[in-house]
PDB file of C-alpha atoms (C1' of nucleotides) in Angstrom:
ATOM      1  CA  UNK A 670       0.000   0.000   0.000  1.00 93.00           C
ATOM      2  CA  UNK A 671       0.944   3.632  -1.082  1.00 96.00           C
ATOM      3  CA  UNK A 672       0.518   6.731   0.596  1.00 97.00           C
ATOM      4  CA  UNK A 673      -0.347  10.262  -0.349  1.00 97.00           C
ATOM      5  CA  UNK A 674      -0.778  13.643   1.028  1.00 97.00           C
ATOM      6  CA  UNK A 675      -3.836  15.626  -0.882  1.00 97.00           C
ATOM      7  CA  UNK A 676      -3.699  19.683  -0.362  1.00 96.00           C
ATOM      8  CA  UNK A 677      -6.763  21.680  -1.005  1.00 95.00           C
ATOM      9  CA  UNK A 678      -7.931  25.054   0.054  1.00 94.00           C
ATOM     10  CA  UNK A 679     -10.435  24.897   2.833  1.00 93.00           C
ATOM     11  CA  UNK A 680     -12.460  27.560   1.169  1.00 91.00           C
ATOM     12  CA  UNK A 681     -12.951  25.676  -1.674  1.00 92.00           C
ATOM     13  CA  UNK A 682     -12.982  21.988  -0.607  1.00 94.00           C
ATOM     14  CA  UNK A 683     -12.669  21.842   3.033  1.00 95.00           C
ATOM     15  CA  UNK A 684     -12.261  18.706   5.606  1.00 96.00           C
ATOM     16  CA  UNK A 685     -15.365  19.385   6.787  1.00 96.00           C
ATOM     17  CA  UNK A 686     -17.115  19.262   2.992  1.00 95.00           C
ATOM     18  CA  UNK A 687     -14.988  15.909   2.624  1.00 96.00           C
ATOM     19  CA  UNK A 688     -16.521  14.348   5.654  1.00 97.00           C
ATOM     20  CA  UNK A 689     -19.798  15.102   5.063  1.00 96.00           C
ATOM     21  CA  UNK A 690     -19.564  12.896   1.333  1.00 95.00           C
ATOM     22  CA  UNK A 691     -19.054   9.914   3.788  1.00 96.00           C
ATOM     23  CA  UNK A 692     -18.245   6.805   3.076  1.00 96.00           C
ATOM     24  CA  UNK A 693     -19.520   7.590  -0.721  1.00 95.00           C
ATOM     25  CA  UNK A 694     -16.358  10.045  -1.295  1.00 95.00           C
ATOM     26  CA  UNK A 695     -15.555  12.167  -3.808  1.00 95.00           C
ATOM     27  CA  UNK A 696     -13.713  12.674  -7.070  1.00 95.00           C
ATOM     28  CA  UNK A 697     -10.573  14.670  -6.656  1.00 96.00           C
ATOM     29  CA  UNK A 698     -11.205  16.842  -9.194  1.00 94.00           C
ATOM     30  CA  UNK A 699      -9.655  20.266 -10.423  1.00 92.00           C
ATOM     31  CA  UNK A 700      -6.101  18.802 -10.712  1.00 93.00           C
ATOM     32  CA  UNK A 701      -4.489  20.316 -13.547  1.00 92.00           C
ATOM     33  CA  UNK A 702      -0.656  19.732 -13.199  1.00 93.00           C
ATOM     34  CA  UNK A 703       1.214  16.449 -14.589  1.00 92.00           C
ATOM     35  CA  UNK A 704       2.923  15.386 -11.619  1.00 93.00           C
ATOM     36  CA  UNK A 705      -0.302  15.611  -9.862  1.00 95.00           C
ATOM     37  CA  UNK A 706      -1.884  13.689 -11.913  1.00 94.00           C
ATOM     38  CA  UNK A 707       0.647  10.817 -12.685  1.00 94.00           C
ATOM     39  CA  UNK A 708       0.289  10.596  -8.731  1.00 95.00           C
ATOM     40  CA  UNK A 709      -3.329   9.729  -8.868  1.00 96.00           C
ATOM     41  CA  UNK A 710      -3.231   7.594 -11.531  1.00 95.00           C
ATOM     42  CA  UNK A 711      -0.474   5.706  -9.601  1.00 96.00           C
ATOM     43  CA  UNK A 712      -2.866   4.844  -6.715  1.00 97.00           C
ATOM     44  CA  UNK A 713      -4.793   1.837  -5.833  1.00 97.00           C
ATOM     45  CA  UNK A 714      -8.172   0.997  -4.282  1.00 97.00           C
ATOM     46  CA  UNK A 715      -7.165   0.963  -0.069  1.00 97.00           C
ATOM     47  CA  UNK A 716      -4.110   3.684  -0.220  1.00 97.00           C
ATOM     48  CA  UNK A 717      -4.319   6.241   2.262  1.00 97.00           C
ATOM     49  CA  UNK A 718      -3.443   9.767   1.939  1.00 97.00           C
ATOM     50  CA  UNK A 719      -3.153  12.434   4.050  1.00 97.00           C
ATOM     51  CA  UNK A 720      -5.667  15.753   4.028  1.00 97.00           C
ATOM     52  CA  UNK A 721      -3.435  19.083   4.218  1.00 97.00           C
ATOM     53  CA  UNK A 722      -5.317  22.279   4.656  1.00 96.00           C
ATOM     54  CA  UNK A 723      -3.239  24.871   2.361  1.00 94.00           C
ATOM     55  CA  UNK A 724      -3.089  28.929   2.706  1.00 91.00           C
ATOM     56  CA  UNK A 725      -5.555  28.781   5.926  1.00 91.00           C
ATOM     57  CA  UNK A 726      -4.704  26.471   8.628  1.00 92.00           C
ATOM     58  CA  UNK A 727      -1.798  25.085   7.069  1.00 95.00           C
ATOM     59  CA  UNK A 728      -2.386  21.551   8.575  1.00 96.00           C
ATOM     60  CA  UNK A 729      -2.891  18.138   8.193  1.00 97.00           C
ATOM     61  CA  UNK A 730      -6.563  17.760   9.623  1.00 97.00           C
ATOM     62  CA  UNK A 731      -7.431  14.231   8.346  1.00 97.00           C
ATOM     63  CA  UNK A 732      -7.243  10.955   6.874  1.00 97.00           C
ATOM     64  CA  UNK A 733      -8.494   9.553   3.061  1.00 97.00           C
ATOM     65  CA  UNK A 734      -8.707   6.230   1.474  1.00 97.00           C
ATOM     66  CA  UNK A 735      -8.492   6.175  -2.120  1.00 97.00           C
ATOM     67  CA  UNK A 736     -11.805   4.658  -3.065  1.00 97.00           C
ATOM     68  CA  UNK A 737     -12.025   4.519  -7.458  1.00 97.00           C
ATOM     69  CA  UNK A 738      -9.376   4.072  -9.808  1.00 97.00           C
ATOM     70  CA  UNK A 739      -8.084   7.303 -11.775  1.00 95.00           C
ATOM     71  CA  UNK A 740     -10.415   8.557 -14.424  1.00 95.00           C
ATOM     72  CA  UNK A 741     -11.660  11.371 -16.263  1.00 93.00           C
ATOM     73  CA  UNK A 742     -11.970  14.291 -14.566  1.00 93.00           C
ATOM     74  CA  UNK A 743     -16.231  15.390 -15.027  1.00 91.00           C
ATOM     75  CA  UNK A 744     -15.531  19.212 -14.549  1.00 89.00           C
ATOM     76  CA  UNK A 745     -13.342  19.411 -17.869  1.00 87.00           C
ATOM     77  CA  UNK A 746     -13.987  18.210 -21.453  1.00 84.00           C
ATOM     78  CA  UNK A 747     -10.030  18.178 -21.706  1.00 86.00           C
ATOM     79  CA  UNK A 748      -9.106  14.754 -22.286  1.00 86.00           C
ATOM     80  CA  UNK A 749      -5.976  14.645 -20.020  1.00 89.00           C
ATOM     81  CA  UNK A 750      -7.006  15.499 -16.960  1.00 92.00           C
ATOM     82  CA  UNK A 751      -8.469  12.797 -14.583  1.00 93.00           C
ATOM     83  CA  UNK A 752      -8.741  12.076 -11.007  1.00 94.00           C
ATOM     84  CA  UNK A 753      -9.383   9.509  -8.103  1.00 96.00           C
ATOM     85  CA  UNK A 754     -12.305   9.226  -5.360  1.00 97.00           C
ATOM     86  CA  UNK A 755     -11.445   9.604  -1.944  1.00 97.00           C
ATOM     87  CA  UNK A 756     -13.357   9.189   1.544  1.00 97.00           C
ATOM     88  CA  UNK A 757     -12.834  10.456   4.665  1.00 97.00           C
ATOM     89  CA  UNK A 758     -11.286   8.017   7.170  1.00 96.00           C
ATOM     90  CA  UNK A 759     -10.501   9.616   9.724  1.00 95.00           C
ATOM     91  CA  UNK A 760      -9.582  12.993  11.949  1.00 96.00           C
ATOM     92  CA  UNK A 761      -6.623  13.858  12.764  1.00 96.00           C
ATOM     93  CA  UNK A 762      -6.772  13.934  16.916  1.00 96.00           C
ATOM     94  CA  UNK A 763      -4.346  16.539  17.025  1.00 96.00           C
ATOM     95  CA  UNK A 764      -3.911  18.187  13.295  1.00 96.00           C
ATOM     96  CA  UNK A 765      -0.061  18.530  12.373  1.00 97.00           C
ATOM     97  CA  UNK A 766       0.900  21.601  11.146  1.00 96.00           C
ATOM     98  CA  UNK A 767       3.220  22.690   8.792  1.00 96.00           C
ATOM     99  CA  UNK A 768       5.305  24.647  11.507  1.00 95.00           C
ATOM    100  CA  UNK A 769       5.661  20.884  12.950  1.00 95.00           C
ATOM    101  CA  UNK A 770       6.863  19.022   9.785  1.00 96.00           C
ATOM    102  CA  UNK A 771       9.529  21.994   9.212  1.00 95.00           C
ATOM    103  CA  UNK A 772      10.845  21.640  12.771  1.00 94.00           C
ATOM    104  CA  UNK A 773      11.173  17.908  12.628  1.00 95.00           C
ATOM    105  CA  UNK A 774      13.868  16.744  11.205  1.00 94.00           C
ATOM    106  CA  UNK A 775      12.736  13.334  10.237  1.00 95.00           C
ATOM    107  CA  UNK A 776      10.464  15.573   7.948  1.00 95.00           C
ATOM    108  CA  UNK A 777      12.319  16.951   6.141  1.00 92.00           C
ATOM    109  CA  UNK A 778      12.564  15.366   2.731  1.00 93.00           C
ATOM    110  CA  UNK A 779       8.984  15.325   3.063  1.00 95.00           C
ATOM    111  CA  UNK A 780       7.264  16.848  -0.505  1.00 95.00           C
ATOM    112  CA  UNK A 781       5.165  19.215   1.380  1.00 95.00           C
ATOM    113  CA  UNK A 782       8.426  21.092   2.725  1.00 94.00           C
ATOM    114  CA  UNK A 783      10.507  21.126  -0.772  1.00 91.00           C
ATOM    115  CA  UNK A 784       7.624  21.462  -3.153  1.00 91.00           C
ATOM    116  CA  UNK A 785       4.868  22.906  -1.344  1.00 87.00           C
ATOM    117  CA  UNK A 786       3.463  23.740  -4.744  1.00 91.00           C
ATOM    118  CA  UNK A 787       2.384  20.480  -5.927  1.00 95.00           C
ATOM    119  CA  UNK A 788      -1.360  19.452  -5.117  1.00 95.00           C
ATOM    120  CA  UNK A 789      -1.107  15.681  -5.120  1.00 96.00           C
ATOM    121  CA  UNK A 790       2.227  14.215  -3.190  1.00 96.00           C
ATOM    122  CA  UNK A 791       3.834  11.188  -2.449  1.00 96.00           C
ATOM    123  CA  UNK A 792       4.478  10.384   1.183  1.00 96.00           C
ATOM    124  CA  UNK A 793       6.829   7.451   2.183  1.00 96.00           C
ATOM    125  CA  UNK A 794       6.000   5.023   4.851  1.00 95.00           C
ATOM    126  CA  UNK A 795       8.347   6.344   7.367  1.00 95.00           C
ATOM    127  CA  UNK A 796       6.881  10.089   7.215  1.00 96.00           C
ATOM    128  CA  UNK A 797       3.375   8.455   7.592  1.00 96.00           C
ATOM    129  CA  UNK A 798       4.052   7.156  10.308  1.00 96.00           C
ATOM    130  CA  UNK A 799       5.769   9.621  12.321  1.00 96.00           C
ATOM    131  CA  UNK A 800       3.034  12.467  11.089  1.00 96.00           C
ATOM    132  CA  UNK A 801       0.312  10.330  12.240  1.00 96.00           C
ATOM    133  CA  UNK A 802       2.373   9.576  15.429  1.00 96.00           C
ATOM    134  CA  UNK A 803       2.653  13.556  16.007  1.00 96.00           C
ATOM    135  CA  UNK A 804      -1.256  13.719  15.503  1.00 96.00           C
ATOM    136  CA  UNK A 805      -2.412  11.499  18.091  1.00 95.00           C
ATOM    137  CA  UNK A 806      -2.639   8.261  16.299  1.00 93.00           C
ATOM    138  CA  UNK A 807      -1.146   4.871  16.587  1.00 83.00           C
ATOM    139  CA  UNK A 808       1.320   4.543  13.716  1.00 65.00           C
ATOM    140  CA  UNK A 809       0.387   0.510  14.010  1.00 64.00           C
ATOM    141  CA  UNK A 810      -3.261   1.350  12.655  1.00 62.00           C
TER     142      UNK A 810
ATOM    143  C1'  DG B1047      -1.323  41.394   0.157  1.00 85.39           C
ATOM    144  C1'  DC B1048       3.346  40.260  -1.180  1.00 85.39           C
ATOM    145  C1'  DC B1049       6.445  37.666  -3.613  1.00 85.39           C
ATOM    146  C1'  DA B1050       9.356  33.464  -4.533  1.00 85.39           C
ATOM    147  C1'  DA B1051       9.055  29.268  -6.841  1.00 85.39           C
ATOM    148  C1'  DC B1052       7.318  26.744 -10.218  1.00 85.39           C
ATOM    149  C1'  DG B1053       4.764  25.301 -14.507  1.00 85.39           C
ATOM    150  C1'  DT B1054       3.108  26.524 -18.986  1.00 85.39           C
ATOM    151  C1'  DT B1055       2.933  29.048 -23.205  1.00 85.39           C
ATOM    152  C1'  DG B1056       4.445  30.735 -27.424  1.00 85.39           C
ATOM    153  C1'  DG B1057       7.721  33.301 -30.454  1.00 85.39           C
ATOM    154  C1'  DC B1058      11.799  32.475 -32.661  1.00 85.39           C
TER     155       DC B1058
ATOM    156  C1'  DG C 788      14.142  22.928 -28.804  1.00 85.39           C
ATOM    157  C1'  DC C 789      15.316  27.088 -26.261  1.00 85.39           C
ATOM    158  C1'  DC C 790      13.989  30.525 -23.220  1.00 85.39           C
ATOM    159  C1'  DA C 791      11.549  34.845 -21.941  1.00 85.39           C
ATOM    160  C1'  DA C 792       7.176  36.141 -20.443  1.00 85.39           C
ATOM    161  C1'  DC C 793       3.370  35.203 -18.038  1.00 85.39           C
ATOM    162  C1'  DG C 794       0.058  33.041 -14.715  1.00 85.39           C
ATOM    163  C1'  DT C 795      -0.729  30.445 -10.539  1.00 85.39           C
ATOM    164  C1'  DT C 796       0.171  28.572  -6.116  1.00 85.39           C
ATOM    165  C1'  DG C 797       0.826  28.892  -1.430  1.00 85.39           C
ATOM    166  C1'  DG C 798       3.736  30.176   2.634  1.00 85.39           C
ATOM    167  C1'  DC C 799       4.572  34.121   5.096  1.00 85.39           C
TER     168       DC C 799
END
DNA sequence: GCCAACGTTGGC
DNA sequence: GCCAACGTTGGC
């Protein structure tokens, strides 16, 4: 299993607005950079990802499963975008922010701190489980 | 609101 | 195929 860190702006897709799609999810849609979306298609049904608040809050606030298979994205008629569902898993009991990951040093290859830019990111198993240790959770689950 | 970093576009 | 110009993202 893979995991992923997905960034979106809480006023326009919020934790909250994630949550409340249940265990339905939602396409991850509006991704329109490669990288990005090489990342989603990359997934598989079960990988977990991470949900990052960016510009307000600037924290990790929850947990995703990836829940469909890349395809086209609905909100385009351009052919080469496409996304994956996600559901909400999870809160984060204690959301890590990214004043956290920069002052830990185990953290700091991490994407989110040398390419903040990119929407969709890669996250290896050893930064999953130490940001999920800093936010409360059992890194065994 | 500013601005650095990055990605994309388009002229040559 | 190079690279300058431009637009966008996102931390501060």
């Amino acid at each position: 299993m893979a995991y992923w860190l997905f960034k979106s702006e809480p006023s326009t897709w919020s934790w909250e607005m994630q949550k409340k799609k249940g265990d339905a999810g939602q396409q991850w849609d509006g991704v329109r950079n490669y990288q990005a979306r090489n990342n989603m298609r990359a997934m598989k049904i079960g990988d977990l990802g991470f949900f990052y608040h960016s510009n307000e809050g600037l924290e990790v606030v929850g947990i995703v499963e990836v829940c469909a298979l890349a395809h086209r994205d609905t909100t385009t008629d351009d052919e080469r975008w496409e996304c994956v569902d996600v559901r909400a898993v999870r809160d984060m009991p204690k959301p890590v922010t990214m004043k956290d990951i920069k002052a830990n040093p185990k953290l700091k290859e991490m994407v989110l701190v040398n390419n903040s830019r990119l929407s969709v990111q890669p996250v290896t198993k050893e930064e999953w489980i130490e940001v999920c240790r800093m936010g409360g959770l059992d890194p065994a689950q």
